[in-house]
Short mmCIF file of C-alpha atoms in Angstrom, two decimals:
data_model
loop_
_atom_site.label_atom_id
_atom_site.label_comp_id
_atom_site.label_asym_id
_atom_site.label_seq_id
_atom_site.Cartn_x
_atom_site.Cartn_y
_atom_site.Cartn_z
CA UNK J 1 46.67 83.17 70.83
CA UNK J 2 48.02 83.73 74.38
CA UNK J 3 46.36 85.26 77.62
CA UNK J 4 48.76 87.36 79.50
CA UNK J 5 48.01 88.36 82.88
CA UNK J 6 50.72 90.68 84.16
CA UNK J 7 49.96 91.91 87.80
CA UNK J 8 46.54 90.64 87.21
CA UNK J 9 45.41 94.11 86.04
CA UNK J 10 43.98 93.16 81.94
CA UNK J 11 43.87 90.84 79.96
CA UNK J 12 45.85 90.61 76.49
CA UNK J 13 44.90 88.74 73.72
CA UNK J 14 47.90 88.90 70.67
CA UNK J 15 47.67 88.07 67.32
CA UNK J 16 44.54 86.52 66.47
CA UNK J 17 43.60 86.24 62.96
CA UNK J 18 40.61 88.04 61.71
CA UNK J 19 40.88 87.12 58.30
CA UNK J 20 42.99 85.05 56.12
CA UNK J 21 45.30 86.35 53.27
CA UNK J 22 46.96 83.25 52.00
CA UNK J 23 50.32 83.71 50.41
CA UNK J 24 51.30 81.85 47.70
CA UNK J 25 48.92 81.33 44.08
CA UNK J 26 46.51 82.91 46.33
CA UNK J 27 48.42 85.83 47.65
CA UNK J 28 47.36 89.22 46.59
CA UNK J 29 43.53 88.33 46.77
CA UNK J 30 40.48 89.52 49.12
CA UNK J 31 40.54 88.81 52.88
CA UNK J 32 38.92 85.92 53.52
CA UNK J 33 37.28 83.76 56.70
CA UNK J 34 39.54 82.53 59.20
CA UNK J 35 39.75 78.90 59.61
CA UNK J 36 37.53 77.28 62.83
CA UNK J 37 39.71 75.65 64.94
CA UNK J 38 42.68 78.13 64.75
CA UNK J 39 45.87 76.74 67.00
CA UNK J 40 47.26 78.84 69.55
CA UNK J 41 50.72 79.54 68.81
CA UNK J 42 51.87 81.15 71.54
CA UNK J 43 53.11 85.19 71.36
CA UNK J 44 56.45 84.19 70.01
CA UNK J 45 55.26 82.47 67.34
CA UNK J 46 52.73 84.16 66.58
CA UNK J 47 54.92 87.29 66.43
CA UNK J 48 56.85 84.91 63.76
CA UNK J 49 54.44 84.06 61.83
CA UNK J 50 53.50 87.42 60.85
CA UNK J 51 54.88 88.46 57.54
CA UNK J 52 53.85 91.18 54.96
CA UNK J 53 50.87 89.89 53.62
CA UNK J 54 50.49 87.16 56.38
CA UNK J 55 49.48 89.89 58.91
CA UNK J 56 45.75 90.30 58.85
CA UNK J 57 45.66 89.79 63.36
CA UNK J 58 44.10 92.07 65.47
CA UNK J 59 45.02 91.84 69.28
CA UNK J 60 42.60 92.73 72.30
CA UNK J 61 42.97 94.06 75.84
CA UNK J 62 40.74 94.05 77.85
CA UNK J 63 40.89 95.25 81.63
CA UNK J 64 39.21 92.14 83.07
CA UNK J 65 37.96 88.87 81.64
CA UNK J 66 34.79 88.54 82.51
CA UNK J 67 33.17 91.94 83.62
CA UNK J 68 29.94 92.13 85.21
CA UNK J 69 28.57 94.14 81.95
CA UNK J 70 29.25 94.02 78.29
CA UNK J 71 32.46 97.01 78.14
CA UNK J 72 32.50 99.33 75.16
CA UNK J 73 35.07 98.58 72.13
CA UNK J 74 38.06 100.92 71.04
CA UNK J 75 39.08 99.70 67.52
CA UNK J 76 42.29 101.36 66.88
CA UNK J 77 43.98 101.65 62.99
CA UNK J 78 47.20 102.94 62.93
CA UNK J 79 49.08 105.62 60.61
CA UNK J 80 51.93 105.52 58.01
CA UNK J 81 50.69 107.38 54.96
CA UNK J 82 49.61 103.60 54.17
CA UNK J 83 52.77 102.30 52.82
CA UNK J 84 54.31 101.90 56.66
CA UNK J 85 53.47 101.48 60.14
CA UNK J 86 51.90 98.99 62.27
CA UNK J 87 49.81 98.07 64.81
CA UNK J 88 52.20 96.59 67.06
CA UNK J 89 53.75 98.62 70.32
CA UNK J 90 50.43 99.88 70.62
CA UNK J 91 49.32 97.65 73.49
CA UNK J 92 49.48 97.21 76.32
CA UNK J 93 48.00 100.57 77.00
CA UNK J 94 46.59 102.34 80.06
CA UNK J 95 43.04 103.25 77.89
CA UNK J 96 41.58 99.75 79.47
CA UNK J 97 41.83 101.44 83.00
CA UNK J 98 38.92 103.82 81.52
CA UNK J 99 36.72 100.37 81.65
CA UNK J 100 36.59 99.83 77.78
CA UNK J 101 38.63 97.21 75.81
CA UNK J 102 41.02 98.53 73.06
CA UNK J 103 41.63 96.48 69.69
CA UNK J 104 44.37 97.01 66.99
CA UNK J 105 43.84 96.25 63.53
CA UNK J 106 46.39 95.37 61.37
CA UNK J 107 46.03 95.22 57.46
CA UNK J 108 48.30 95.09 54.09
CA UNK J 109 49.86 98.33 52.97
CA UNK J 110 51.18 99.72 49.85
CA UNK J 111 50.97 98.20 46.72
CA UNK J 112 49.76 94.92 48.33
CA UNK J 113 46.47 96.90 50.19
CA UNK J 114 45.50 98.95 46.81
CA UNK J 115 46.86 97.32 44.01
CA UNK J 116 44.64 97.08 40.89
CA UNK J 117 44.76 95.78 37.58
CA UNK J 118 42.60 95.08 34.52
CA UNK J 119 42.60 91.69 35.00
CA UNK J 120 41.45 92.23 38.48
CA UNK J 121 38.10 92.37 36.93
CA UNK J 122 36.21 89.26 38.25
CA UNK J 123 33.39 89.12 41.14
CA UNK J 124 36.14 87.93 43.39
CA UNK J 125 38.68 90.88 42.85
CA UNK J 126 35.96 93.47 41.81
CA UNK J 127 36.64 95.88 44.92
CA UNK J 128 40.57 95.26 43.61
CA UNK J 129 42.31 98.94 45.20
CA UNK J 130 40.85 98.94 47.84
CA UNK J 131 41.84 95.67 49.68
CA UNK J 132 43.46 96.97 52.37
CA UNK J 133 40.16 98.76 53.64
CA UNK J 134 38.48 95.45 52.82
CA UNK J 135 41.25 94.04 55.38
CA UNK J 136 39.98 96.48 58.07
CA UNK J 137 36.42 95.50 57.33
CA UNK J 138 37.26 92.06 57.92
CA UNK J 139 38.72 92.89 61.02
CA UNK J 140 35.94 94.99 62.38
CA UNK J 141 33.30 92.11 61.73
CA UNK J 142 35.77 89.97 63.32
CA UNK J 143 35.18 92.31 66.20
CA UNK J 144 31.51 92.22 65.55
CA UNK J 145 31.35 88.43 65.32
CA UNK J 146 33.70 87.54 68.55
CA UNK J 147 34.23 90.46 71.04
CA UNK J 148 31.40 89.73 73.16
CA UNK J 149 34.02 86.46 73.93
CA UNK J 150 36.35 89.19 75.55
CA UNK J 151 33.93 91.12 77.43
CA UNK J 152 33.25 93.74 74.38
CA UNK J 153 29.78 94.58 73.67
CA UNK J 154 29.54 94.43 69.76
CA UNK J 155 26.95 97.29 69.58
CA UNK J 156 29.47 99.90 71.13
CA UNK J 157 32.11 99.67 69.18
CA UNK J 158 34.47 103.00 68.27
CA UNK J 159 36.81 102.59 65.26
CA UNK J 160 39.30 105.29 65.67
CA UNK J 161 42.79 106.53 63.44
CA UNK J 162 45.39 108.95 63.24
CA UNK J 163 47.05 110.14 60.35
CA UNK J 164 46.39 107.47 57.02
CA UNK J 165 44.35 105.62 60.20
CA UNK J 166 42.04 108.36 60.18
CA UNK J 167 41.78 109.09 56.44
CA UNK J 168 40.53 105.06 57.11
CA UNK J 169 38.19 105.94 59.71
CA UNK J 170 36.71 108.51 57.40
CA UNK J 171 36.40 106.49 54.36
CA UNK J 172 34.54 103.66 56.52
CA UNK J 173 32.42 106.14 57.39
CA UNK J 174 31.57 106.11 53.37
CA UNK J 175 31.42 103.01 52.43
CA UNK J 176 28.66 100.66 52.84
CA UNK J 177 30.17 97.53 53.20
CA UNK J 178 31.28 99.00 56.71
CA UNK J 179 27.82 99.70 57.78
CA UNK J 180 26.54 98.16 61.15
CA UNK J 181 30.30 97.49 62.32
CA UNK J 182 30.88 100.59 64.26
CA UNK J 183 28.86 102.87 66.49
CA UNK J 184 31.02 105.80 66.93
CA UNK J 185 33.95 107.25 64.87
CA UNK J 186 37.39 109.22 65.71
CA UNK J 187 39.09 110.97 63.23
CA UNK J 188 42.86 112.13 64.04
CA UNK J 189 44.45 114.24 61.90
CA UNK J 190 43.12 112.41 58.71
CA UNK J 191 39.73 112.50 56.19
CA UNK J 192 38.43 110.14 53.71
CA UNK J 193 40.34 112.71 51.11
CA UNK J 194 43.41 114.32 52.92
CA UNK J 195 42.43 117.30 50.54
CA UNK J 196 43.30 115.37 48.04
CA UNK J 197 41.33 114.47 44.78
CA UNK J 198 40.22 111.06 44.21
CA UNK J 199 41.03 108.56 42.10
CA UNK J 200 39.25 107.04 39.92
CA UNK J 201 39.49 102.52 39.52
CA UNK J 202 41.30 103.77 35.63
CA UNK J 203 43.83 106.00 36.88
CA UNK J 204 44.50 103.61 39.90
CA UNK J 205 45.13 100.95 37.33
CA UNK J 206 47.27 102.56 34.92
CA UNK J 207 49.43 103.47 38.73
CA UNK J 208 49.79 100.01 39.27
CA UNK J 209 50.37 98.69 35.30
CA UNK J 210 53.60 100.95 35.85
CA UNK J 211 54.36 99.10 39.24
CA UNK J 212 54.31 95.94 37.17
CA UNK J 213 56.31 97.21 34.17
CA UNK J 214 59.19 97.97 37.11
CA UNK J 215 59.10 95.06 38.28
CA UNK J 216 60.00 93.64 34.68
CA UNK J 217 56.23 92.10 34.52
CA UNK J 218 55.32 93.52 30.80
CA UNK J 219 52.58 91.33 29.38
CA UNK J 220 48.85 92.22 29.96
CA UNK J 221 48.23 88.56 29.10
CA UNK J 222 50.61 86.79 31.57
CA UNK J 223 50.48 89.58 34.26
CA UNK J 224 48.59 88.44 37.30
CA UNK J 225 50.27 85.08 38.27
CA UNK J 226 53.94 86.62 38.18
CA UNK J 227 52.74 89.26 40.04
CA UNK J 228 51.41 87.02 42.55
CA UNK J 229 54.35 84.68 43.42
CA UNK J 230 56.63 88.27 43.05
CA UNK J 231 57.77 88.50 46.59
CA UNK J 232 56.21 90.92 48.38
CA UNK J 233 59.26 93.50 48.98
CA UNK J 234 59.99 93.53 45.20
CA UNK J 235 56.31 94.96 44.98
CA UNK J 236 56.41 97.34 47.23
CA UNK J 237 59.82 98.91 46.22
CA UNK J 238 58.57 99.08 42.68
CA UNK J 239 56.00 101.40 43.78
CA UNK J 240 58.48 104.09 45.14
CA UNK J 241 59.29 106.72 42.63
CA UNK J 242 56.53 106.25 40.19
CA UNK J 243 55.07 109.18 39.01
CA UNK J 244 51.02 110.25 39.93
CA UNK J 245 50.16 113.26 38.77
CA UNK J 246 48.22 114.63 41.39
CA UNK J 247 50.65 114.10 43.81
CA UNK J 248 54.07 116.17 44.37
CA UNK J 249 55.28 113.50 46.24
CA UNK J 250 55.46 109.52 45.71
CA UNK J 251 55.82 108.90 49.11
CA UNK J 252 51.55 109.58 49.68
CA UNK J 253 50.60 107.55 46.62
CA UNK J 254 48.13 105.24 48.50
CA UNK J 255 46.79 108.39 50.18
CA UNK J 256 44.80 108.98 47.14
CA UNK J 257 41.35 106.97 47.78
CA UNK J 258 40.49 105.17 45.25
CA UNK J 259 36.79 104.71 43.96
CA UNK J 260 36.27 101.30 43.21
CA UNK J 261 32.33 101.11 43.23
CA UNK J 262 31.99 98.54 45.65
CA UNK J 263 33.79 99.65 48.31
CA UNK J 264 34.04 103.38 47.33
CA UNK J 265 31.05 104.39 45.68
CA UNK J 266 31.77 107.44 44.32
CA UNK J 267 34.26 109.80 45.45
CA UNK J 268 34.51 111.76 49.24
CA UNK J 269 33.49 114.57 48.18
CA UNK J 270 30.30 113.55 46.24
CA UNK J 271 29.58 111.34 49.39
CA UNK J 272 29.92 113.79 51.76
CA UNK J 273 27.81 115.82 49.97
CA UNK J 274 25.07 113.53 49.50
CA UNK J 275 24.98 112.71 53.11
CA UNK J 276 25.35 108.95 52.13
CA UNK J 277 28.27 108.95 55.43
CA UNK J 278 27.21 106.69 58.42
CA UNK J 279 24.91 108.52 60.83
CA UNK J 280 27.05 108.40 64.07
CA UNK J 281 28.55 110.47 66.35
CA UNK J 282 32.15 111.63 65.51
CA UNK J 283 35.09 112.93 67.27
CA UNK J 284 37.55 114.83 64.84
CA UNK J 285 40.99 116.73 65.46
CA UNK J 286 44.27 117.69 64.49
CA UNK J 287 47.76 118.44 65.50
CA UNK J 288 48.01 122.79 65.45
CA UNK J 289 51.55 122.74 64.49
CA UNK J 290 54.01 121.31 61.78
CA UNK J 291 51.83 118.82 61.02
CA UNK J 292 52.09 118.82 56.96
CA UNK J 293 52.73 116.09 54.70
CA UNK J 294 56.58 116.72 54.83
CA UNK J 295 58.58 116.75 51.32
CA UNK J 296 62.18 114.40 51.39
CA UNK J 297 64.86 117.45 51.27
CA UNK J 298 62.45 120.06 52.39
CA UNK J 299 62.52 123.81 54.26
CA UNK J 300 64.55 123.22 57.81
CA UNK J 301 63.52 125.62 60.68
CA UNK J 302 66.68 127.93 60.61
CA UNK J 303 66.53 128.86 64.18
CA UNK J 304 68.73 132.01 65.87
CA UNK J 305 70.61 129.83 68.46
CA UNK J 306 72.31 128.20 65.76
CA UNK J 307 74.59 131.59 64.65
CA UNK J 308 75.50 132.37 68.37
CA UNK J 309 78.66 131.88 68.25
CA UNK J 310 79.51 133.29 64.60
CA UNK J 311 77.98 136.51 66.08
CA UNK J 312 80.65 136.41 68.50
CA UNK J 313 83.66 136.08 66.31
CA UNK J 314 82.03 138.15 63.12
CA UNK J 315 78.87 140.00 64.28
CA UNK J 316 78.48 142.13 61.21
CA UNK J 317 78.19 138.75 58.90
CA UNK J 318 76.42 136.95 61.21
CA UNK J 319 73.87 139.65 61.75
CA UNK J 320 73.22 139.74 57.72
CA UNK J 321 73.12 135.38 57.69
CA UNK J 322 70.48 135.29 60.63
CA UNK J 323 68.53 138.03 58.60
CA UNK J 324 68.65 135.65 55.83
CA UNK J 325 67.77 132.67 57.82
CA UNK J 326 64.56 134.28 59.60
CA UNK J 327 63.54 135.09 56.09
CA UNK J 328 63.46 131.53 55.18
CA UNK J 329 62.38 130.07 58.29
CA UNK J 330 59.30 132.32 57.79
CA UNK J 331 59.01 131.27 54.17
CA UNK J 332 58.97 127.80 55.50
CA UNK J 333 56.82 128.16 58.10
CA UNK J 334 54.20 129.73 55.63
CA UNK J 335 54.16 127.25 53.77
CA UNK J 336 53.90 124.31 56.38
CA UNK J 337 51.29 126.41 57.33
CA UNK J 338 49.74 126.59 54.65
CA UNK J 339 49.70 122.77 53.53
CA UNK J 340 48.23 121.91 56.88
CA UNK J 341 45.35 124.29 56.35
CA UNK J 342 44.97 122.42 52.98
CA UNK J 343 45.37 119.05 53.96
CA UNK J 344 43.88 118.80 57.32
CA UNK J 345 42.28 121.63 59.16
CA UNK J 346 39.80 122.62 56.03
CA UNK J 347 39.28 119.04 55.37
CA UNK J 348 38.62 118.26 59.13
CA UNK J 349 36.30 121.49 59.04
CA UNK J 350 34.76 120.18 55.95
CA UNK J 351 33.98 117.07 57.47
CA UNK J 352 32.24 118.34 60.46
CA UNK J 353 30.05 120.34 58.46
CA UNK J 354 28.75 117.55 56.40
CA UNK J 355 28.33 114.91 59.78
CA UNK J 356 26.22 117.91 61.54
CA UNK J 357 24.07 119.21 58.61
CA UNK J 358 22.66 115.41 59.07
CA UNK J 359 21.64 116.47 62.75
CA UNK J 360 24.21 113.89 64.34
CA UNK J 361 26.66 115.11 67.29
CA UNK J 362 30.26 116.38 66.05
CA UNK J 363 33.00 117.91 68.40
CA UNK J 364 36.64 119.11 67.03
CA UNK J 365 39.88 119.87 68.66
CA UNK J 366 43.08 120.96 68.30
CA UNK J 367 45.98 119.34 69.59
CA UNK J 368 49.13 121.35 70.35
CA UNK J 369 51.56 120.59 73.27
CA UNK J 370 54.16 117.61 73.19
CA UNK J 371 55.97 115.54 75.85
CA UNK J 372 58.73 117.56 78.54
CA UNK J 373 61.56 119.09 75.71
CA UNK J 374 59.86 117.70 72.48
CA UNK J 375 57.96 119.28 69.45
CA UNK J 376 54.70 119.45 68.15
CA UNK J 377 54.99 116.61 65.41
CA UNK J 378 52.50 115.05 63.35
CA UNK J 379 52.23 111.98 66.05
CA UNK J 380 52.68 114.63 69.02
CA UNK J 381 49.15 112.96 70.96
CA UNK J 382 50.34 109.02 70.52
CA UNK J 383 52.46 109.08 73.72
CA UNK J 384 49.78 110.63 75.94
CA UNK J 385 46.74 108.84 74.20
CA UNK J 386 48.66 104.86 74.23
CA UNK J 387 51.42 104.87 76.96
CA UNK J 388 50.05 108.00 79.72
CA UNK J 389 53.56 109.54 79.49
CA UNK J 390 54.11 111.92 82.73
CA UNK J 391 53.53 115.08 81.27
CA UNK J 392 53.93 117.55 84.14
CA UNK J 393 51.92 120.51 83.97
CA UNK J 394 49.28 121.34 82.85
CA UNK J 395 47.87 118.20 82.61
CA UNK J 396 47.12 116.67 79.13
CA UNK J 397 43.33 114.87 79.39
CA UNK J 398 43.39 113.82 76.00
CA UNK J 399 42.85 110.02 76.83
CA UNK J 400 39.96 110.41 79.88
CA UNK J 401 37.84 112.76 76.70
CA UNK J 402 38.27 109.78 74.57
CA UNK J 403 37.71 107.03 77.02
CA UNK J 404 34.28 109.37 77.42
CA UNK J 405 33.29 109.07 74.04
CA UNK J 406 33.71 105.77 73.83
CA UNK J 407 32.01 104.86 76.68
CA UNK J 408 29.17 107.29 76.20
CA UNK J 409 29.38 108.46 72.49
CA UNK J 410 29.94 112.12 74.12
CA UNK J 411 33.08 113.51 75.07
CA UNK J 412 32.24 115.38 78.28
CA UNK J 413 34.16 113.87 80.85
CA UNK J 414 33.01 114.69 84.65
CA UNK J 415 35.36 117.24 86.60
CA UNK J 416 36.76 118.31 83.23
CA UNK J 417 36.88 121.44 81.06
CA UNK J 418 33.49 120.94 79.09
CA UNK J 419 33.90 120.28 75.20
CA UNK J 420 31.88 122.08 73.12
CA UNK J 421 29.70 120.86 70.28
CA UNK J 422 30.53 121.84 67.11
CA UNK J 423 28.06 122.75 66.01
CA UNK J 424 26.34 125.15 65.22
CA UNK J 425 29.31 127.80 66.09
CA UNK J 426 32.23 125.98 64.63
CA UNK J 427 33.16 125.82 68.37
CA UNK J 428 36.17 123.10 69.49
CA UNK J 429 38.65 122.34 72.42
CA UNK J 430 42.36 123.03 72.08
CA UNK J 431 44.88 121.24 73.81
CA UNK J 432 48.35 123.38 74.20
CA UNK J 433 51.09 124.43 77.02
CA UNK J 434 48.19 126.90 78.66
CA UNK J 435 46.08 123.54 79.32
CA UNK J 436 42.70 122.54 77.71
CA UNK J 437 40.26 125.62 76.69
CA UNK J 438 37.31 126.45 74.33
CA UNK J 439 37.81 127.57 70.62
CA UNK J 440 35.05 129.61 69.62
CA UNK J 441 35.53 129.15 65.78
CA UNK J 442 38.07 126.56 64.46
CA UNK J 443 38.06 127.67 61.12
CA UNK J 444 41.02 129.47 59.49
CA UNK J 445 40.51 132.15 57.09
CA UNK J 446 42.55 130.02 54.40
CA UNK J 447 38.98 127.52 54.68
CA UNK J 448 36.44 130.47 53.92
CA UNK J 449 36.33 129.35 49.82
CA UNK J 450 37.56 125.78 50.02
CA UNK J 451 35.68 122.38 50.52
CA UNK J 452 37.88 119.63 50.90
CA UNK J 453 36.91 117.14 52.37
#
């Protein structure tokens, strides 16, 4: 580990292992407990010593060593559909100026975080699928265990996620083993389901059997210790192209949770349902535009400026082609649409539901406005939330809202637009070009017969 004082204005902790996820014989196994005298290697190194199943660190910031009172906890876990992505060039952020200490958790992804086999049977592997949110468990009662070191009180702790990061935050909120390790929970374009049905330890096995046949690993009875000293990018490339069939796409495959029984209980949906989520308060949103799960090859926005000069030269053709293309744009668009209702506005709608019918405090929002002559993307709040991009006006308050629920498990941020409660009108604040204003009802008619969570 390495203090880094910059301008003397926070304090950065890097890569200090939470857990431990030997490679080796032992590679492919459970997180376990960090050794007790751990050396400090220096950012460099430890930078270096992080490979693909060697990366269980989390790294802190805090904006002063030793403040006068215990400062609330950010836990950040980051997107990548769960196959990609990382937790680094998230910090140093601006969010410690809002007097709370932010924390990134790293864990393994792909095949590595939710493989499963038969033989993965025993007491030590019986949560096998699910590793990679047992990762993020380890990491949080690292957090639990230790932050009070930095500064952090361990009873205010947020664990927050966009994209796969918040389909993580949502199925912590579900499992049990999580319980006690968070306070508060932020849900960013993601839910323990992604509208998406779950799948069940069987199916998830007979997945990851046909990871292991294309690897050339064929024999149920010598399976697991090949596997294990396979190196790790083998694995994961053996997992792209094989066929689920719930899924149109291969590239979401570990966006299908998987109920293990341990870790999972029983599916989202039954979960939800039951009201067996963890009683806190939660803050859940979205991206308002293009924001689907986007298919390799897929629809391309066919815009008008692109046939200006064919007009010129041949205005009769071009006339009949830019029909044609506002056709299809519109097709597409309808049907990004339409996959975003399904896959993230009814499922964050769902969601909200179930956390308020248990009489705990929910607020929603909608996030659509990107940086000075960029798009609304699937990401579009990142810059504003981690780096404080100059934005020009209006002014995007995404981060000072957050930085209020963290601190105070409410959102309402003094000298701001106020954010309504969702409940019990469906009510929500929407972030766009205009500035930040009230939604009255967030759902879309496509959510009036659907529950997905």
């Amino acid at each position: 580990m390495q203090f880094s004082l910059p301008r003397r204005r926070w304090v950065r902790c890097a890569g200090a292992p939470a857990a431990d996820c030997a490679m080796g014989a032992s590679a492919r196994r459970h997180p376990a407990a960090t050794p007790c005298v751990q050396p400090a290697l220096g950012w460099n190194n430890a930078m270096a010593k992080r490979g693909i199943e060697e990366c269980l660190c989390v790294e802190v910031q805090t904006p002063k060593p030793h403040p006068a009172e215990p400062l609330p906890v950010f836990a950040w876990i980051h997107s990548g559909a769960n196959v990609a992505g990382s937790a680094d060039g998230h910090l140093p952020t601006n969010l410690v100026a809002q007097n709370m200490l932010v924390v990134t958790l790293q864990y393994r992804l792909g095949a590595l975080g939710f493989l499963s086999l038969p033989e993965l049977s025993d007491g030590d592997n019986e949560a096998a699928g699910n590793v990679a949110l047992l990762d993020q468990i380890a990491a949080l009662r690292w957090v639990h265990d230790n932050i009070a070191q930095f500064g952090g009180d361990p009873a205010r702790v947020t664990i927050a996620g966009q994209s796969a990061g918040g389909q993580d935050v949502g199925l912590l909120m579900l499992s049990p083993l999580a319980r006690g390790l968070f306070s508060a929970a932020i849900e960013q374009r993601g839910t323990a389901s992604v509208g998406l049905p779950a799948r069940s330890l069987e199916d998830n096995r007979a997945v990851d059997v046909s990871i292991a046949k294309r690897t050339g690993i064929d024999n149920p009875a010598a399976r697991l210790q090949p596997l294990r000293a396979l190196p790790a990018e083998r694995l994961l490339k053996a997992a792209q192209g094989v066929d689920v069939p719930a899924l149109d796409d291969d590239g979401y495959i570990w966006l299908q949770a998987v109920v293990d029984g341990r870790v999972l209980p029983r599916a989202p949906a039954e979960l939800l349902a039951a009201g067996a989520q963890a009683k806190v308060p939660l803050l859940i949103g979205l991206c308002g535009a293009g924001t689907a799960l986007r298919r390799r090859g897929g629809c391309r926005e066919a815009g008008a400026s692109r046939l200006s000069r064919p007009r010129r030269r041949h205005p009769a053709h071009a006339s009949r082609r830019h029909r044609a293309a506002r056709r299809a744009a519109m097709q597409c668009n309808a049907s990004m649409q339409l996959s975003t209702d399904l896959t993230f506005r009814c499922p964050a709608v769902t969601v909200a539901q179930r956390q308020a019918a248990l009489g705990v405090p929910v607020w929603h929002s909608v996030f659509d406005t990107a940086v000075p002559c960029g798009q609304v993307t699937q990401s579009a709040e990142l810059p504003f939330l981690f780096k404080n991009l100059p934005i020009g006006q209006p002014p995007v308050f995404l981060p000072r809202y957050w930085a209020a629920f963290v601190q105070h498990s409410n959102p309402h941020a003094k000298g701001l637009p106020a954010w309504p409660a969702f409940a019990p009108t469906h009510a929500g604040l929407q972030f766009d070009a205009r500035g930040v204003h009230q939604i009255k009802d967030v759902r879309p008619g496509a959510c009036a017969h659907l529950d997905l969570p």
